Amino acid sequence: MAAVRRSRSGTWLLFLLLVSPLLHVAVSLEPITIGLAIAAASALTGYLSSPKFYCGRLVECCLVDKPFNSTAFEDDLTEKLFGQHLAHEIIYKSVTRYMSNENPRKPLALLLYGSTGTGKNLVTKIITENVYDLGEESKFVHLFVSTLHFPHDSLIALYKDQLQSWIRGNTSKCARSIFIFDEMEKLHPGLIDAIKPFLDYYRHIDGVSYRKAIFIFISNAGAHLIERLVPLIMHKGKRREELELQDVEDVLSGDLYNRNGGFWHSGLIEKNLIDYFVPFLPLEFRHVKKCVLAELRLRGFDEDETLALQVANEMTYVPKDTELFSDKGCKTVAAKLDLFL
């Protein structure tokens, strides 16, 4: 708000600079001419002091009712996310529906889980960039990394208080705040339940509504279980792209609830406050190749199929007998590509 006040003070200064010459000239003119000059200057001042002028130009504003471009969102998912038909569908539908709902009943809570390099952080980046122009750099997007922000088990009580204060303070400033929790599998059990009231169906808590906030939880938990499940299901005759959410959801959500980590016996799962469990499947050779081509486009190079094959072949795959899945997904593609370029 201080930034806005300063910008409006600057607008009034600009108004005086614009109006003074007009009034100086107008003193010798007829009253109707003076009136027109003042009206024009007033209209200009009104525009300069409006949110349309200073939001995005002078300061970043919390525009809760800003239209959400679902077409651009789906294009981003299609062009950047590979081998994740389940995640693509769930993320697109859930975020689009939520952003178009003027009166949601609760905040949107997404749990993205699966092995490293499969696109969890990429999807988070796509979501934030489609909600805010500055994406993850926006002051309304808040990232918590378990090992960085909550490293000491002995300080859990303090972390709970700090976490509640941070979410309460930032949501009171901007209802459309986005909170990202990374490395959930390394979080101390019980800590995340401190935010349970904010994810519930309350209309407001102490005068603050959390219903338009977005909570994204990222975890590598369940990766080995997914890597075992997918081949088993495919062995029964289903193609990878035919896998459905019900094929994996119940088993994986139960594993997260009972596995030691941030969601161990968590009230968020127990009370069904996580809206969508989004599994990320392990990537195959063909998906890694697409990641290489995408990285080339990002760097301004033409797509090179031969180079993409070479880089993809440099990656390591598991299990040893079939080498079906990339053990690091696409996480090290950029570094491998540097060696070839």
Coordinates of C-alpha atoms in Angstrom, one line a residue:
M1 CA 0.0 0.0 0.0
A2 CA 2.9 2.3 0.7
A3 CA 4.1 1.9 -2.8
V4 CA 0.6 2.7 -4.1
R5 CA 0.4 5.8 -2.0
R6 CA 3.8 7.0 -3.3
S7 CA 2.7 6.3 -6.8
R8 CA -0.5 8.3 -6.3
S9 CA 1.5 11.2 -4.7
G10 CA 3.6 11.1 -7.9
T11 CA 0.4 11.2 -9.9
W12 CA -0.8 14.3 -8.2
L13 CA 2.6 15.9 -8.8
L14 CA 2.3 15.0 -12.5
F15 CA -1.3 16.5 -12.4
L16 CA 0.0 19.8 -11.1
L17 CA 2.8 19.9 -13.7
L18 CA 0.2 19.2 -16.5
V19 CA -2.5 21.5 -15.2
S20 CA -0.4 24.5 -14.2
P21 CA 0.5 25.5 -17.8
L22 CA -3.1 24.9 -18.9
L23 CA -4.5 27.1 -16.2
H24 CA -1.9 29.8 -17.0
V25 CA -3.0 29.9 -20.6
A26 CA -6.6 29.6 -19.7
V27 CA -6.8 32.7 -17.5
S28 CA -7.1 34.8 -20.6
L29 CA -9.7 32.6 -22.1
E30 CA -13.5 32.3 -21.6
P31 CA -14.9 30.4 -18.6
I32 CA -16.1 27.5 -20.8
T33 CA -12.6 27.0 -22.1
I34 CA -11.2 27.0 -18.6
G35 CA -13.8 24.4 -17.7
L36 CA -12.8 22.2 -20.6
A37 CA -9.1 22.4 -19.6
I38 CA -9.8 21.5 -16.0
A39 CA -12.1 18.6 -17.1
A40 CA -9.5 17.2 -19.5
A41 CA -6.8 17.4 -16.8
S42 CA -9.1 15.8 -14.3
A43 CA -9.9 12.9 -16.6
L44 CA -6.1 12.4 -17.2
T45 CA -5.5 12.4 -13.5
G46 CA -8.2 9.9 -13.0
Y47 CA -6.6 7.5 -15.5
L48 CA -3.1 8.0 -14.1
S49 CA -4.4 7.2 -10.6
S50 CA -6.4 4.2 -11.6
P51 CA -5.3 0.6 -11.0
K52 CA -5.1 0.0 -14.8
F53 CA -2.3 2.5 -14.9
Y54 CA -0.1 1.7 -11.9
C55 CA -0.7 -2.0 -11.6
G56 CA 2.0 -3.8 -13.6
R57 CA 3.7 -0.5 -14.5
L58 CA 4.6 0.9 -11.2
V59 CA 3.8 -1.9 -8.7
E60 CA 2.6 -5.5 -8.7
C61 CA -1.0 -5.6 -7.5
C62 CA -3.1 -8.4 -6.2
L63 CA -5.8 -8.7 -8.9
V64 CA -8.1 -11.3 -7.4
D65 CA -10.7 -11.0 -10.2
K66 CA -8.1 -11.0 -13.1
P67 CA -9.5 -13.2 -15.9
F68 CA -7.7 -16.6 -16.2
N69 CA -6.6 -17.6 -19.7
S70 CA -7.3 -21.3 -19.7
T71 CA -6.2 -21.6 -23.4
A72 CA -2.7 -20.3 -22.7
F73 CA -2.6 -22.5 -19.6
E74 CA -3.3 -25.7 -21.5
D75 CA -0.9 -24.6 -24.3
D76 CA 1.9 -24.3 -21.6
L77 CA 1.1 -27.7 -20.2
T78 CA 1.1 -29.3 -23.7
E79 CA 4.3 -27.7 -24.9
K80 CA 6.4 -28.2 -21.7
L81 CA 5.1 -31.2 -19.8
F82 CA 5.8 -34.6 -21.3
G83 CA 4.7 -38.2 -20.4
Q84 CA 2.2 -37.0 -17.8
H85 CA -1.3 -37.4 -19.2
L86 CA -2.8 -37.9 -15.8
A87 CA -1.1 -34.8 -14.3
H88 CA -2.0 -32.7 -17.4
E89 CA -5.7 -33.5 -17.2
I90 CA -6.0 -33.2 -13.4
I91 CA -4.0 -29.9 -13.2
Y92 CA -5.7 -28.3 -16.2
K93 CA -9.3 -29.1 -15.1
S94 CA -8.8 -28.4 -11.4
V95 CA -6.9 -25.1 -11.7
T96 CA -9.2 -23.8 -14.5
R97 CA -12.4 -24.6 -12.7
Y98 CA -11.0 -23.1 -9.5
M99 CA -9.8 -19.9 -11.1
S100 CA -13.2 -19.4 -12.8
N101 CA -15.1 -19.9 -9.6
E102 CA -15.9 -16.5 -8.1
N103 CA -16.9 -18.0 -4.8
P104 CA -15.0 -21.2 -4.1
R105 CA -16.0 -23.2 -0.9
K106 CA -12.4 -23.7 0.1
P107 CA -8.8 -23.1 -1.0
L108 CA -7.4 -25.2 -3.8
A109 CA -5.0 -27.8 -2.4
L110 CA -2.9 -29.9 -4.8
L111 CA -0.5 -32.7 -3.9
L112 CA 2.1 -33.4 -6.7
Y113 CA 4.1 -36.6 -6.0
G114 CA 6.4 -38.9 -7.9
S115 CA 10.0 -39.4 -8.7
T116 CA 12.5 -36.6 -9.3
G117 CA 12.7 -34.9 -12.7
T118 CA 9.2 -35.9 -13.8
G119 CA 7.7 -32.4 -13.9
K120 CA 6.4 -31.5 -10.5
N121 CA 8.3 -28.2 -10.1
L122 CA 7.7 -27.5 -13.8
V123 CA 3.9 -27.7 -13.3
T124 CA 4.2 -25.5 -10.2
K125 CA 6.1 -22.9 -12.3
I126 CA 3.4 -23.1 -15.1
I127 CA 0.6 -22.5 -12.6
T128 CA 2.3 -19.5 -11.0
E129 CA 3.1 -18.0 -14.3
N130 CA -0.4 -18.3 -15.5
V131 CA -1.8 -16.7 -12.3
Y132 CA 0.8 -13.9 -12.0
D133 CA 2.9 -12.3 -14.7
L134 CA 6.0 -12.6 -12.5
G135 CA 5.4 -16.2 -11.8
E136 CA 7.4 -17.6 -8.9
E137 CA 9.1 -14.2 -8.6
S138 CA 5.7 -12.6 -7.6
K139 CA 5.5 -11.3 -4.1
F140 CA 2.2 -13.2 -3.8
V141 CA 3.9 -16.6 -4.4
H142 CA 5.5 -18.1 -1.3
L143 CA 7.9 -21.1 -1.4
F144 CA 8.8 -23.2 1.7
V145 CA 11.5 -25.8 1.4
S146 CA 11.5 -28.3 4.2
T147 CA 15.2 -28.7 4.7
L148 CA 15.8 -24.9 4.4
H149 CA 12.9 -23.4 6.3
F150 CA 12.2 -26.1 8.9
P151 CA 15.5 -27.9 9.5
H152 CA 15.4 -28.5 13.3
D153 CA 13.0 -31.0 14.9
S154 CA 13.3 -29.3 18.2
L155 CA 11.7 -26.1 16.9
I156 CA 8.5 -27.6 15.6
A157 CA 6.3 -25.5 17.9
L158 CA 8.0 -22.3 16.8
Y159 CA 7.7 -23.3 13.1
K160 CA 4.0 -23.9 13.5
D161 CA 3.5 -20.5 14.9
Q162 CA 5.6 -18.8 12.3
L163 CA 3.9 -20.8 9.5
Q164 CA 0.4 -19.8 10.6
S165 CA 1.5 -16.1 11.0
W166 CA 3.0 -16.1 7.6
I167 CA 0.0 -17.5 5.8
R168 CA -2.4 -15.4 7.8
G169 CA -0.5 -12.2 7.1
N170 CA 0.1 -12.7 3.4
T171 CA -3.5 -13.9 2.7
S172 CA -4.9 -10.9 4.5
K173 CA -2.8 -8.7 2.0
C174 CA -3.8 -10.8 -1.0
A175 CA -6.6 -13.4 -1.1
R176 CA -5.1 -15.0 -4.2
S177 CA -1.8 -15.9 -2.5
I178 CA 0.0 -19.1 -3.6
F179 CA 1.8 -21.2 -1.0
I180 CA 4.2 -23.9 -2.2
F181 CA 5.7 -26.6 0.1
D182 CA 8.6 -28.5 -1.4
E183 CA 10.3 -31.7 -0.1
M184 CA 7.2 -32.8 1.8
E185 CA 8.7 -36.2 2.3
K186 CA 11.4 -34.6 4.5
L187 CA 9.1 -32.4 6.6
H188 CA 8.7 -33.3 10.3
P189 CA 5.5 -35.3 10.8
G190 CA 2.7 -33.1 12.3
L191 CA 4.1 -29.8 11.2
I192 CA 1.9 -29.4 8.1
D193 CA -1.2 -29.9 10.2
A194 CA -0.6 -26.4 11.6
I195 CA -2.2 -25.0 8.4
K196 CA -5.2 -27.4 8.5
P197 CA -7.7 -24.6 9.6
F198 CA -6.7 -22.5 6.5
L199 CA -7.6 -25.4 4.1
D200 CA -10.9 -26.2 5.7
Y201 CA -14.4 -25.0 4.6
Y202 CA -14.5 -21.9 6.9
R203 CA -15.9 -18.8 5.4
H204 CA -13.3 -16.8 7.2
I205 CA -11.0 -17.1 10.3
D206 CA -10.6 -13.9 12.4
G207 CA -11.9 -11.8 9.5
V208 CA -9.6 -13.4 6.9
S209 CA -10.9 -15.5 4.0
Y210 CA -8.6 -18.2 2.7
R211 CA -10.9 -19.5 0.0
K212 CA -9.1 -18.0 -2.9
A213 CA -5.7 -19.1 -1.9
I214 CA -3.8 -22.0 -3.6
F215 CA -1.7 -24.5 -1.7
I216 CA 0.7 -26.8 -3.6
F217 CA 2.5 -29.6 -1.9
I218 CA 5.4 -31.3 -3.7
S219 CA 6.8 -34.7 -2.7
N220 CA 9.1 -37.4 -4.0
A221 CA 7.3 -39.9 -1.8
G222 CA 5.6 -42.8 -3.6
A223 CA 8.2 -42.8 -6.4
H224 CA 9.3 -46.4 -6.0
L225 CA 5.7 -47.5 -5.6
I226 CA 4.7 -45.8 -8.9
E227 CA 7.7 -47.3 -10.7
R228 CA 6.5 -50.8 -9.6
L229 CA 2.8 -50.2 -10.3
V230 CA 3.0 -48.7 -13.8
P231 CA 4.8 -51.7 -15.4
L232 CA 2.4 -54.1 -13.6
I233 CA -0.7 -52.3 -14.9
M234 CA 0.8 -52.1 -18.4
H235 CA 1.6 -55.8 -18.3
K236 CA -2.1 -56.4 -17.9
G237 CA -2.7 -54.9 -21.4
K238 CA -3.1 -51.2 -20.7
R239 CA -0.9 -48.7 -22.7
R240 CA 0.8 -46.0 -20.5
E241 CA -1.6 -43.4 -22.0
E242 CA -4.6 -45.5 -21.0
L243 CA -3.7 -45.5 -17.3
E244 CA -6.4 -43.9 -15.2
L245 CA -6.3 -42.1 -11.8
Q246 CA -8.2 -44.9 -10.0
D247 CA -5.4 -47.3 -11.1
V248 CA -3.0 -45.7 -8.7
E249 CA -4.8 -43.2 -6.4
D250 CA -6.0 -45.3 -3.6
V251 CA -2.7 -47.2 -3.2
L252 CA -0.6 -44.1 -3.3
S253 CA -2.7 -41.9 -1.1
G254 CA -2.6 -44.7 1.6
D255 CA 1.1 -45.0 1.2
L256 CA 1.6 -41.2 1.7
Y257 CA -0.6 -41.3 4.8
N258 CA 1.3 -44.2 6.4
R259 CA 4.8 -43.3 5.2
N260 CA 7.1 -41.4 7.6
G261 CA 7.3 -37.8 6.4
G262 CA 5.3 -34.6 6.2
F263 CA 1.9 -36.4 5.6
W264 CA 2.4 -39.2 8.1
H265 CA -1.1 -39.6 9.7
S266 CA -1.8 -36.0 8.6
G267 CA -5.2 -34.4 9.3
L268 CA -5.0 -32.9 5.8
I269 CA -5.4 -36.4 4.3
E270 CA -7.6 -37.7 7.1
K271 CA -10.1 -34.9 6.7
N272 CA -10.0 -35.0 2.9
L273 CA -8.6 -31.4 2.6
I274 CA -6.3 -32.3 -0.2
D275 CA -8.4 -31.7 -3.3
Y276 CA -6.3 -33.6 -5.8
F277 CA -3.6 -36.2 -5.5
V278 CA -1.6 -35.8 -8.7
P279 CA 0.7 -38.7 -9.5
F280 CA 3.7 -38.1 -11.8
L281 CA 4.7 -41.2 -13.8
P282 CA 8.4 -42.1 -14.4
L283 CA 9.6 -40.9 -17.8
E284 CA 10.7 -43.2 -20.6
F285 CA 13.4 -42.6 -23.2
R286 CA 11.0 -41.0 -25.7
H287 CA 9.9 -38.5 -23.1
V288 CA 13.5 -37.6 -22.2
K289 CA 14.1 -37.0 -25.9
K290 CA 11.2 -34.5 -26.0
C291 CA 12.7 -32.7 -23.0
V292 CA 16.0 -32.3 -24.9
L293 CA 14.1 -30.8 -27.9
A294 CA 12.2 -28.5 -25.6
E295 CA 15.5 -27.3 -24.0
L296 CA 16.9 -26.6 -27.4
R297 CA 13.9 -24.5 -28.3
L298 CA 14.2 -22.6 -25.0
R299 CA 17.8 -21.8 -25.8
G300 CA 16.9 -20.5 -29.3
F301 CA 18.3 -23.5 -31.2
D302 CA 16.5 -25.4 -34.0
E303 CA 15.2 -28.8 -33.0
D304 CA 17.9 -31.5 -33.7
E305 CA 16.6 -35.1 -33.6
T306 CA 20.1 -36.6 -33.8
L307 CA 21.4 -34.4 -30.9
A308 CA 18.3 -35.2 -28.9
L309 CA 18.9 -38.9 -29.3
Q310 CA 22.6 -38.5 -28.3
V311 CA 21.7 -36.6 -25.1
A312 CA 18.9 -39.0 -24.2
N313 CA 21.2 -42.0 -24.6
E314 CA 23.6 -40.4 -22.1
M315 CA 21.0 -40.6 -19.4
T316 CA 20.7 -43.7 -17.1
Y317 CA 17.7 -45.9 -17.0
V318 CA 16.2 -48.4 -14.5
P319 CA 15.6 -51.2 -13.7
K320 CA 18.8 -52.8 -15.1
D321 CA 17.1 -55.6 -16.9
T322 CA 14.6 -53.5 -18.9
E323 CA 16.0 -49.9 -18.6
L324 CA 12.4 -48.7 -19.0
F325 CA 12.5 -45.5 -17.0
S326 CA 14.9 -42.6 -16.7
D327 CA 16.2 -42.6 -13.1
K328 CA 16.5 -38.8 -13.0
G329 CA 13.6 -38.0 -15.4
C330 CA 14.5 -34.9 -17.2
K331 CA 16.2 -33.2 -14.3
T332 CA 19.8 -33.4 -15.7
V333 CA 18.9 -32.8 -19.4
A334 CA 20.1 -29.2 -19.4
A335 CA 23.5 -30.2 -17.9
K336 CA 23.9 -33.1 -20.3
L337 CA 23.0 -30.8 -23.3
D338 CA 25.8 -28.4 -22.2
L339 CA 28.4 -31.0 -22.9
F340 CA 27.2 -31.5 -26.5
L341 CA 26.7 -27.8 -27.3

